[in-house]
Amino acid sequence: MLARLRRVPFAAQVLLALVVGVALGLVARDLGPVADGTPNWLTSTLQTVGQTFVTLLKVLVPPLVVTAVIVSIANLRQVSNAARLAGQTLLWFAITALVAVTIGIGLGLLTQPGRNSSVDAAAQAAPETTGSWWDFLTGLVPGNVLGLQASAGDDGSVGLSFNVLQLIVLSVAIGVAILKVGEPAEPFLGLVRSALAVVQKLLWWVILLAPVGTVGLIGNAVATYGWDSLGSLGVFAGSVYAGLALVLFVVYPVLLRLHGLSPLRWFAGAWPAIQLAFVSRSSIGTLPVTERVTEQNLGVPRSYASFAVPLGATTKMDGCAAIYPALAAIFVAQFFGVDLSLTDYLLIALVSVVGSAATAGVTGAVVMLTLTLSTLGLPLAGVGLLLAIDPILDMGRTAVNVAGQALVPTIVARREGILDLERFRTGRASAPVVAETGGVDTDLRQPAVA
């Protein structure tokens, strides 16, 4: 039985897990809570399984970010016109973010989500985590070499967490220093490369658990939220997913066509990463898959992809930092009866294009949303109205984030004439995109699409 399961393609395993998770979630919701109001055994089991999978992803984020960014910066010396490639990458990050936030604003004005919501105003609650431009700028400066932050709990306990944004700053600085030092830094760079290989191996083992984690995450979402939460904020949720769909299935294909590339072939190659991002809700956790499909399915040279994809995984957020905060800001303004001017809409666009890196410090888009609201002077209590359905929306947001992280390197490589067109068109690399997992079939390559 186990041997047969190993022969099932990894993508099919995740899709099957989605179906099983929804079914178990519906069963758990029908069972209802126990007598004292606590979740029933099935809901608790699904929640524990899902949280364990996410925790395993999170624990590998700090070492992955540090090693991946350092190596990606160091790899630039292997690329001709490195400065031009870096500039083109950042430019297209900004262009696609601007298009995405424009779609978000347009949908907000069209659907009027704040005026069509039936959510109870008494449900508002202040967000636990907020963001401001001052916090963002001061947060760029690392407080210590590990980027550690301490926070006090309600019970007096002290918890430590990594500030991913500070880790990125440290890693970029170290990578640039390696480039400047040159030959004497080779032993250190070799150590970092080895550490990255070890971390990626560990992460591949966690990714193999994605079907199990999917059952828990999707099942718990269905059991906990059902359709009631979506119903009370139905227009807003529908607008968010409509915006995500427009970017993913209209804007991205148009950009590919304009560069002479087949959208179907691109989706076939990038789909494993997009699918894993949807269920894991983590761009960083999906990073190894995104990098592999970008290189071996889409034909982006490894020397460039190893720089662009890790950079995108921490700063390229068309879902979390463009569409969602634009729609959410309009929702909050309409809900509290605040009229937005043309200047306010321009500010939303500016925050989305420039402030994307602020999302690197947390999971989800709460910091980016509060950064947008505080810039516009809107009530931060409005964030509490949207938190109930955030996990459901975050799945779609992360999928679009990762799609953009694979799209931009493909477009830039095509514009610079370094894209392997034969590999892009056929989907056939010299070796399949397979994780080294001790014989488990996790072939992430997709069949060619005409």
Short mmCIF file of C-alpha atoms in Angstrom, two decimals:
data_model
loop_
_atom_site.label_atom_id
_atom_site.label_comp_id
_atom_site.label_asym_id
_atom_site.label_seq_id
_atom_site.Cartn_x
_atom_site.Cartn_y
_atom_site.Cartn_z
CA MET A 1 0.00 0.00 0.00
CA LEU A 2 2.81 2.38 0.94
CA ALA A 3 4.65 1.56 -2.28
CA ARG A 4 1.53 2.44 -4.30
CA LEU A 5 1.18 5.74 -2.42
CA ARG A 6 4.79 6.61 -3.25
CA ARG A 7 4.01 6.22 -6.93
CA VAL A 8 1.18 8.77 -6.73
CA PRO A 9 2.44 12.18 -7.98
CA PHE A 10 2.95 14.68 -5.20
CA ALA A 11 0.49 17.17 -6.73
CA ALA A 12 -2.22 14.48 -6.77
CA GLN A 13 -1.52 13.69 -3.12
CA VAL A 14 -2.08 17.34 -2.15
CA LEU A 15 -5.29 17.56 -4.20
CA LEU A 16 -6.59 14.38 -2.56
CA ALA A 17 -5.68 15.84 0.83
CA LEU A 18 -7.73 18.95 0.02
CA VAL A 19 -10.81 16.82 -0.62
CA VAL A 20 -10.26 14.72 2.51
CA GLY A 21 -9.68 17.85 4.60
CA VAL A 22 -12.92 19.48 3.46
CA ALA A 23 -14.86 16.27 4.15
CA LEU A 24 -13.39 15.85 7.64
CA GLY A 25 -13.97 19.56 8.34
CA LEU A 26 -17.66 19.23 7.47
CA VAL A 27 -17.96 16.16 9.70
CA ALA A 28 -16.22 17.98 12.56
CA ARG A 29 -18.52 20.98 12.16
CA ASP A 30 -21.60 18.74 12.26
CA LEU A 31 -20.35 17.14 15.49
CA GLY A 32 -20.32 20.57 17.12
CA PRO A 33 -18.48 21.56 20.31
CA VAL A 34 -18.53 19.42 23.45
CA ALA A 35 -20.66 20.29 26.46
CA ASP A 36 -18.28 22.91 27.91
CA GLY A 37 -17.93 24.68 24.56
CA THR A 38 -14.46 23.38 23.69
CA PRO A 39 -13.83 21.96 20.20
CA ASN A 40 -14.67 18.31 19.67
CA TRP A 41 -11.97 15.66 19.30
CA LEU A 42 -11.96 15.77 15.49
CA THR A 43 -11.65 19.55 15.32
CA SER A 44 -8.86 19.48 17.93
CA THR A 45 -7.04 16.76 15.98
CA LEU A 46 -7.27 18.67 12.71
CA GLN A 47 -6.10 21.85 14.43
CA THR A 48 -3.11 20.08 16.02
CA VAL A 49 -2.08 18.45 12.74
CA GLY A 50 -2.30 21.72 10.83
CA GLN A 51 -0.50 23.76 13.47
CA THR A 52 2.28 21.18 13.73
CA PHE A 53 2.91 21.38 9.98
CA VAL A 54 3.00 25.20 10.05
CA THR A 55 5.30 25.16 13.10
CA LEU A 56 7.74 22.87 11.32
CA LEU A 57 7.81 25.30 8.40
CA LYS A 58 8.31 28.30 10.70
CA VAL A 59 11.21 26.76 12.61
CA LEU A 60 13.20 26.46 9.38
CA VAL A 61 12.46 30.00 8.18
CA PRO A 62 15.35 31.84 9.96
CA PRO A 63 18.18 29.54 8.79
CA LEU A 64 16.64 29.31 5.31
CA VAL A 65 16.33 33.09 4.92
CA VAL A 66 19.88 33.76 6.14
CA THR A 67 21.62 31.11 4.05
CA ALA A 68 19.47 31.58 0.93
CA VAL A 69 19.89 35.37 0.80
CA ILE A 70 23.65 35.24 1.47
CA VAL A 71 24.18 32.62 -1.23
CA SER A 72 21.88 34.42 -3.69
CA ILE A 73 23.81 37.69 -3.27
CA ALA A 74 27.13 35.86 -3.64
CA ASN A 75 25.85 34.12 -6.78
CA LEU A 76 25.51 37.47 -8.53
CA ARG A 77 29.20 37.43 -9.33
CA GLN A 78 28.54 34.42 -11.56
CA VAL A 79 26.05 36.40 -13.63
CA SER A 80 27.02 38.80 -16.37
CA ASN A 81 25.27 42.17 -16.06
CA ALA A 82 24.39 41.36 -12.44
CA ALA A 83 23.50 44.97 -11.60
CA ARG A 84 21.20 45.19 -14.62
CA LEU A 85 19.46 41.91 -13.71
CA ALA A 86 18.95 43.06 -10.13
CA GLY A 87 17.55 46.38 -11.31
CA GLN A 88 15.21 44.72 -13.83
CA THR A 89 14.00 42.32 -11.13
CA LEU A 90 13.14 45.11 -8.71
CA LEU A 91 11.53 47.14 -11.51
CA TRP A 92 9.22 44.28 -12.47
CA PHE A 93 8.43 43.60 -8.84
CA ALA A 94 7.22 47.22 -8.66
CA ILE A 95 5.34 47.12 -11.99
CA THR A 96 3.35 43.99 -11.15
CA ALA A 97 2.64 45.29 -7.63
CA LEU A 98 1.32 48.55 -9.08
CA VAL A 99 -0.97 46.67 -11.47
CA ALA A 100 -2.21 44.46 -8.63
CA VAL A 101 -2.97 47.33 -6.26
CA THR A 102 -4.77 49.19 -9.07
CA ILE A 103 -7.02 46.15 -9.56
CA GLY A 104 -7.63 46.02 -5.80
CA ILE A 105 -8.65 49.68 -5.69
CA GLY A 106 -10.87 49.29 -8.76
CA LEU A 107 -12.70 46.29 -7.29
CA GLY A 108 -13.13 48.13 -3.98
CA LEU A 109 -14.79 51.07 -5.72
CA LEU A 110 -16.92 48.76 -7.85
CA THR A 111 -18.16 46.31 -5.21
CA GLN A 112 -18.34 48.68 -2.20
CA PRO A 113 -17.51 45.87 0.28
CA GLY A 114 -17.75 48.04 3.43
CA ARG A 115 -21.25 49.23 2.62
CA ASN A 116 -22.52 45.77 1.70
CA SER A 117 -21.26 43.96 4.78
CA SER A 118 -23.60 42.50 7.37
CA VAL A 119 -20.89 42.06 10.00
CA ASP A 120 -21.73 43.33 13.49
CA ALA A 121 -19.86 46.50 14.44
CA ALA A 122 -19.53 45.14 17.96
CA ALA A 123 -17.18 42.49 16.57
CA GLN A 124 -14.39 45.02 16.08
CA ALA A 125 -11.21 44.36 18.01
CA ALA A 126 -7.85 46.02 17.94
CA PRO A 127 -5.19 44.00 16.12
CA GLU A 128 -2.46 42.43 18.24
CA THR A 129 0.24 43.44 15.74
CA THR A 130 0.36 46.83 14.08
CA GLY A 131 2.67 48.50 11.64
CA SER A 132 3.68 52.08 10.92
CA TRP A 133 6.22 53.70 8.64
CA TRP A 134 8.35 54.65 11.62
CA ASP A 135 8.26 51.10 12.99
CA PHE A 136 9.10 49.78 9.55
CA LEU A 137 12.11 52.07 9.10
CA THR A 138 13.49 51.58 12.61
CA GLY A 139 12.81 47.85 12.31
CA LEU A 140 15.31 47.66 9.47
CA VAL A 141 18.13 48.16 11.98
CA PRO A 142 19.00 44.83 13.62
CA GLY A 143 18.94 44.89 17.41
CA ASN A 144 21.33 41.96 17.58
CA VAL A 145 23.23 39.68 15.21
CA LEU A 146 20.49 37.02 15.28
CA GLY A 147 17.57 39.39 14.67
CA LEU A 148 15.92 38.16 17.87
CA GLN A 149 12.99 39.95 19.47
CA ALA A 150 11.55 39.39 22.95
CA SER A 151 7.88 39.76 23.79
CA ALA A 152 6.11 39.46 27.15
CA GLY A 153 3.01 37.32 27.42
CA ASP A 154 -0.08 38.02 29.52
CA ASP A 155 1.11 35.46 32.09
CA GLY A 156 4.45 37.19 32.53
CA SER A 157 6.37 34.77 30.34
CA VAL A 158 8.89 36.04 27.81
CA GLY A 159 8.96 34.66 24.28
CA LEU A 160 11.70 35.00 21.68
CA SER A 161 11.05 35.33 17.95
CA PHE A 162 13.07 36.15 14.86
CA ASN A 163 12.47 39.40 12.98
CA VAL A 164 12.70 38.16 9.40
CA LEU A 165 13.05 41.67 8.00
CA GLN A 166 16.16 42.25 10.15
CA LEU A 167 17.51 38.86 9.12
CA ILE A 168 17.17 39.90 5.48
CA VAL A 169 19.07 43.14 6.13
CA LEU A 170 21.84 41.24 7.92
CA SER A 171 22.01 38.60 5.19
CA VAL A 172 22.17 41.16 2.38
CA ALA A 173 24.97 42.99 4.20
CA ILE A 174 26.92 39.74 4.69
CA GLY A 175 26.39 38.75 1.05
CA VAL A 176 27.67 42.11 -0.20
CA ALA A 177 30.64 41.86 2.16
CA ILE A 178 31.49 38.43 0.69
CA LEU A 179 31.47 39.96 -2.80
CA LYS A 180 33.79 42.75 -1.66
CA VAL A 181 36.19 40.52 0.28
CA GLY A 182 36.56 38.07 -2.58
CA GLU A 183 38.87 35.06 -2.30
CA PRO A 184 39.45 35.18 1.49
CA ALA A 185 35.68 34.81 2.02
CA GLU A 186 35.47 31.55 0.03
CA PRO A 187 35.74 29.21 3.08
CA PHE A 188 32.94 31.07 4.83
CA LEU A 189 30.80 31.05 1.67
CA GLY A 190 31.41 27.31 1.33
CA LEU A 191 30.16 26.80 4.88
CA VAL A 192 27.02 28.85 4.15
CA ARG A 193 26.37 26.87 0.96
CA SER A 194 26.65 23.62 2.92
CA ALA A 195 24.31 24.96 5.59
CA LEU A 196 21.80 25.95 2.90
CA ALA A 197 21.92 22.44 1.42
CA VAL A 198 21.26 20.93 4.86
CA VAL A 199 18.38 23.31 5.60
CA GLN A 200 16.82 22.64 2.20
CA LYS A 201 17.04 18.90 2.85
CA LEU A 202 15.24 19.35 6.17
CA LEU A 203 12.63 21.53 4.50
CA TRP A 204 12.06 18.93 1.79
CA TRP A 205 11.29 16.40 4.51
CA VAL A 206 8.73 18.82 5.96
CA ILE A 207 7.26 19.47 2.51
CA LEU A 208 6.70 15.72 2.13
CA LEU A 209 4.25 16.09 5.01
CA ALA A 210 2.25 18.67 3.03
CA PRO A 211 -0.62 16.25 2.23
CA VAL A 212 -1.03 15.47 5.94
CA GLY A 213 -0.70 19.14 6.86
CA THR A 214 -3.24 20.04 4.18
CA VAL A 215 -5.83 17.75 5.72
CA GLY A 216 -5.37 19.46 9.08
CA LEU A 217 -5.25 23.04 7.80
CA ILE A 218 -8.20 22.83 5.42
CA GLY A 219 -10.22 20.62 7.78
CA ASN A 220 -9.73 22.98 10.70
CA ALA A 221 -10.63 26.03 8.57
CA VAL A 222 -13.90 24.42 7.46
CA ALA A 223 -14.72 23.15 10.97
CA THR A 224 -13.91 26.46 12.67
CA TYR A 225 -15.25 29.03 10.22
CA GLY A 226 -17.70 27.13 8.03
CA TRP A 227 -19.59 29.31 5.65
CA ASP A 228 -21.01 31.71 8.26
CA SER A 229 -17.94 33.93 8.51
CA LEU A 230 -17.63 34.08 4.75
CA GLY A 231 -21.32 34.92 4.50
CA SER A 232 -21.10 37.94 6.82
CA LEU A 233 -18.18 39.31 4.83
CA GLY A 234 -19.14 37.70 1.54
CA VAL A 235 -18.74 40.76 -0.69
CA PHE A 236 -15.30 41.53 0.73
CA ALA A 237 -14.09 37.91 0.49
CA GLY A 238 -15.48 37.62 -3.02
CA SER A 239 -13.77 40.85 -4.05
CA VAL A 240 -10.42 39.65 -2.69
CA TYR A 241 -10.60 36.35 -4.55
CA ALA A 242 -11.83 38.11 -7.70
CA GLY A 243 -8.80 40.40 -7.55
CA LEU A 244 -6.46 37.47 -6.96
CA ALA A 245 -8.00 35.61 -9.90
CA LEU A 246 -7.66 38.64 -12.19
CA VAL A 247 -3.98 39.00 -11.37
CA LEU A 248 -3.20 35.29 -11.58
CA PHE A 249 -5.28 34.35 -14.62
CA VAL A 250 -5.42 37.61 -16.59
CA VAL A 251 -2.53 39.96 -15.75
CA TYR A 252 0.18 37.31 -15.52
CA PRO A 253 -0.86 35.54 -18.77
CA VAL A 254 -1.00 38.89 -20.59
CA LEU A 255 2.54 39.71 -19.43
CA LEU A 256 3.72 36.30 -20.56
CA ARG A 257 2.07 36.69 -23.98
CA LEU A 258 3.65 40.13 -24.39
CA HIS A 259 7.03 38.43 -23.93
CA GLY A 260 6.26 35.64 -26.38
CA LEU A 261 5.75 32.94 -23.74
CA SER A 262 2.90 30.43 -23.39
CA PRO A 263 0.77 31.05 -20.27
CA LEU A 264 -0.38 27.40 -20.26
CA ARG A 265 3.19 26.18 -20.33
CA TRP A 266 4.13 28.60 -17.54
CA PHE A 267 1.22 27.47 -15.35
CA ALA A 268 2.11 23.84 -15.98
CA GLY A 269 5.64 24.49 -14.80
CA ALA A 270 4.85 26.77 -11.85
CA TRP A 271 1.76 24.95 -10.57
CA PRO A 272 3.50 22.73 -7.96
CA ALA A 273 4.77 25.82 -6.15
CA ILE A 274 1.44 27.67 -6.46
CA GLN A 275 -0.45 24.66 -5.13
CA LEU A 276 1.87 24.17 -2.14
CA ALA A 277 1.69 27.90 -1.34
CA PHE A 278 -2.12 27.71 -1.26
CA VAL A 279 -2.19 24.99 1.38
CA SER A 280 0.88 26.03 3.42
CA ARG A 281 0.19 29.81 3.43
CA SER A 282 3.96 30.41 3.51
CA SER A 283 6.05 31.94 0.72
CA ILE A 284 9.24 31.15 2.62
CA GLY A 285 8.15 27.56 3.25
CA THR A 286 7.45 27.15 -0.45
CA LEU A 287 10.80 28.71 -1.46
CA PRO A 288 12.67 25.48 -2.34
CA VAL A 289 9.82 24.33 -4.59
CA THR A 290 9.50 27.76 -6.20
CA GLU A 291 13.22 27.90 -6.92
CA ARG A 292 13.33 24.38 -8.38
CA VAL A 293 10.35 24.82 -10.71
CA THR A 294 11.62 28.25 -11.80
CA GLU A 295 14.96 26.74 -12.76
CA GLN A 296 14.07 23.31 -14.10
CA ASN A 297 10.50 23.71 -15.35
CA LEU A 298 10.60 27.31 -16.57
CA GLY A 299 14.19 27.48 -17.81
CA VAL A 300 15.52 30.37 -15.69
CA PRO A 301 19.31 30.02 -15.20
CA ARG A 302 20.20 28.80 -11.72
CA SER A 303 22.72 31.60 -11.17
CA TYR A 304 19.94 34.18 -11.62
CA ALA A 305 17.05 32.22 -10.09
CA SER A 306 19.03 31.62 -6.89
CA PHE A 307 19.10 35.41 -6.45
CA ALA A 308 15.67 36.45 -7.73
CA VAL A 309 13.46 33.78 -6.14
CA PRO A 310 14.71 34.15 -2.53
CA LEU A 311 14.49 37.93 -2.91
CA GLY A 312 10.93 37.59 -4.19
CA ALA A 313 9.96 35.19 -1.39
CA THR A 314 10.61 37.97 1.12
CA THR A 315 9.54 41.09 -0.80
CA LYS A 316 7.30 40.13 -3.76
CA MET A 317 3.75 40.03 -2.36
CA ASP A 318 1.10 40.88 -4.96
CA GLY A 319 -1.56 39.15 -2.85
CA CYS A 320 -0.66 40.18 0.71
CA ALA A 321 0.86 43.59 0.01
CA ALA A 322 -1.14 44.88 -2.97
CA ILE A 323 -4.62 43.47 -3.59
CA TYR A 324 -5.55 42.68 -0.01
CA PRO A 325 -4.51 45.91 1.78
CA ALA A 326 -6.07 48.02 -0.99
CA LEU A 327 -9.42 46.26 -0.70
CA ALA A 328 -9.24 46.09 3.09
CA ALA A 329 -8.47 49.80 3.43
CA ILE A 330 -11.45 50.66 1.24
CA PHE A 331 -13.60 48.23 3.26
CA VAL A 332 -12.60 49.85 6.57
CA ALA A 333 -13.12 53.37 5.21
CA GLN A 334 -16.58 52.52 3.90
CA PHE A 335 -17.55 50.62 7.04
CA PHE A 336 -16.69 53.57 9.29
CA GLY A 337 -18.08 56.13 6.86
CA VAL A 338 -14.75 57.76 5.96
CA ASP A 339 -14.52 59.27 2.48
CA LEU A 340 -11.24 58.67 0.68
CA SER A 341 -9.78 61.25 -1.70
CA LEU A 342 -7.66 60.76 -4.81
CA THR A 343 -4.58 61.42 -2.65
CA ASP A 344 -5.60 58.58 -0.33
CA TYR A 345 -5.85 56.14 -3.24
CA LEU A 346 -2.42 57.25 -4.46
CA LEU A 347 -1.08 56.66 -0.95
CA ILE A 348 -2.52 53.13 -0.99
CA ALA A 349 -0.65 52.46 -4.23
CA LEU A 350 2.57 53.95 -2.85
CA VAL A 351 2.42 51.93 0.37
CA SER A 352 1.76 48.74 -1.58
CA VAL A 353 4.65 49.22 -4.00
CA VAL A 354 7.23 50.52 -1.51
CA GLY A 355 6.22 48.80 1.71
CA SER A 356 6.01 45.18 0.56
CA ALA A 357 9.06 44.23 2.60
CA ALA A 358 7.10 45.00 5.78
CA THR A 359 5.21 41.74 5.29
CA ALA A 360 8.43 39.79 5.72
CA GLY A 361 8.31 40.12 9.50
CA VAL A 362 5.11 38.14 10.10
CA THR A 363 2.93 35.43 8.67
CA GLY A 364 -0.06 36.86 6.88
CA ALA A 365 -0.77 40.48 5.92
CA VAL A 366 -1.78 42.09 9.24
CA VAL A 367 1.33 44.31 9.46
CA MET A 368 0.95 45.44 5.85
CA LEU A 369 -2.74 46.19 6.42
CA THR A 370 -2.14 48.20 9.59
CA LEU A 371 0.70 50.04 7.85
CA THR A 372 -1.76 51.05 5.11
CA LEU A 373 -4.50 52.03 7.57
CA SER A 374 -2.16 54.09 9.74
CA THR A 375 -0.79 55.90 6.67
CA LEU A 376 -4.36 56.84 5.70
CA GLY A 377 -5.38 57.64 9.28
CA LEU A 378 -8.12 54.98 9.30
CA PRO A 379 -9.26 53.18 12.49
CA LEU A 380 -6.97 50.22 13.24
CA ALA A 381 -9.90 48.60 15.04
CA GLY A 382 -11.24 47.82 11.57
CA VAL A 383 -8.62 45.09 11.26
CA GLY A 384 -10.52 43.06 13.84
CA LEU A 385 -13.52 42.90 11.50
CA LEU A 386 -11.47 40.95 8.96
CA LEU A 387 -9.45 38.61 11.17
CA ALA A 388 -12.17 35.92 11.30
CA ILE A 389 -11.78 35.06 7.63
CA ASP A 390 -8.08 35.88 7.30
CA PRO A 391 -6.91 32.22 7.14
CA ILE A 392 -9.32 31.56 4.28
CA LEU A 393 -8.15 34.62 2.35
CA ASP A 394 -4.50 33.99 3.15
CA MET A 395 -4.48 30.78 1.12
CA GLY A 396 -5.33 32.62 -2.08
CA ARG A 397 -3.06 35.57 -1.26
CA THR A 398 -0.02 33.34 -0.74
CA ALA A 399 -0.68 31.41 -3.95
CA VAL A 400 -0.62 34.68 -5.92
CA ASN A 401 2.49 35.83 -4.03
CA VAL A 402 4.38 32.70 -5.06
CA ALA A 403 3.09 32.86 -8.64
CA GLY A 404 4.53 36.36 -8.92
CA GLN A 405 7.82 35.17 -7.44
CA ALA A 406 8.12 32.65 -10.29
CA LEU A 407 6.75 34.99 -12.96
CA VAL A 408 9.14 37.94 -12.62
CA PRO A 409 12.38 35.90 -12.97
CA THR A 410 10.87 34.22 -16.03
CA ILE A 411 10.02 37.56 -17.65
CA VAL A 412 13.36 39.18 -16.78
CA ALA A 413 15.29 36.14 -18.06
CA ARG A 414 13.30 36.30 -21.30
CA ARG A 415 13.95 40.04 -21.72
CA GLU A 416 17.66 39.57 -21.08
CA GLY A 417 17.94 36.63 -23.48
CA ILE A 418 19.07 34.10 -20.86
CA LEU A 419 15.87 32.02 -20.64
CA ASP A 420 16.21 28.40 -21.78
CA LEU A 421 13.29 28.42 -24.23
CA GLU A 422 13.55 24.73 -25.04
CA ARG A 423 13.22 23.79 -21.41
CA PHE A 424 10.35 26.27 -20.96
CA ARG A 425 8.43 24.92 -23.96
CA THR A 426 8.91 21.22 -23.33
CA GLY A 427 9.11 21.06 -19.56
CA ARG A 428 11.87 18.51 -19.94
CA ALA A 429 14.96 19.24 -17.92
CA SER A 430 18.14 17.20 -18.07
CA ALA A 431 16.92 15.63 -14.81
CA PRO A 432 13.44 15.66 -13.26
CA VAL A 433 12.72 18.17 -10.50
CA VAL A 434 12.77 15.57 -7.74
CA ALA A 435 13.54 16.11 -4.10
CA GLU A 436 16.11 13.72 -2.76
CA THR A 437 13.82 12.04 -0.30
CA GLY A 438 14.95 8.47 -0.06
CA GLY A 439 12.88 7.06 -2.88
CA VAL A 440 9.60 8.92 -2.30
CA ASP A 441 8.22 10.13 -5.61
CA THR A 442 7.91 13.90 -5.37
CA ASP A 443 8.42 14.70 -9.04
CA LEU A 444 7.36 18.31 -9.32
CA ARG A 445 7.69 18.51 -13.07
CA GLN A 446 4.44 18.85 -14.98
CA PRO A 447 3.64 17.43 -18.43
CA ALA A 448 4.21 19.73 -21.34
CA VAL A 449 1.26 21.79 -22.53
CA ALA A 450 0.98 22.76 -26.16
#
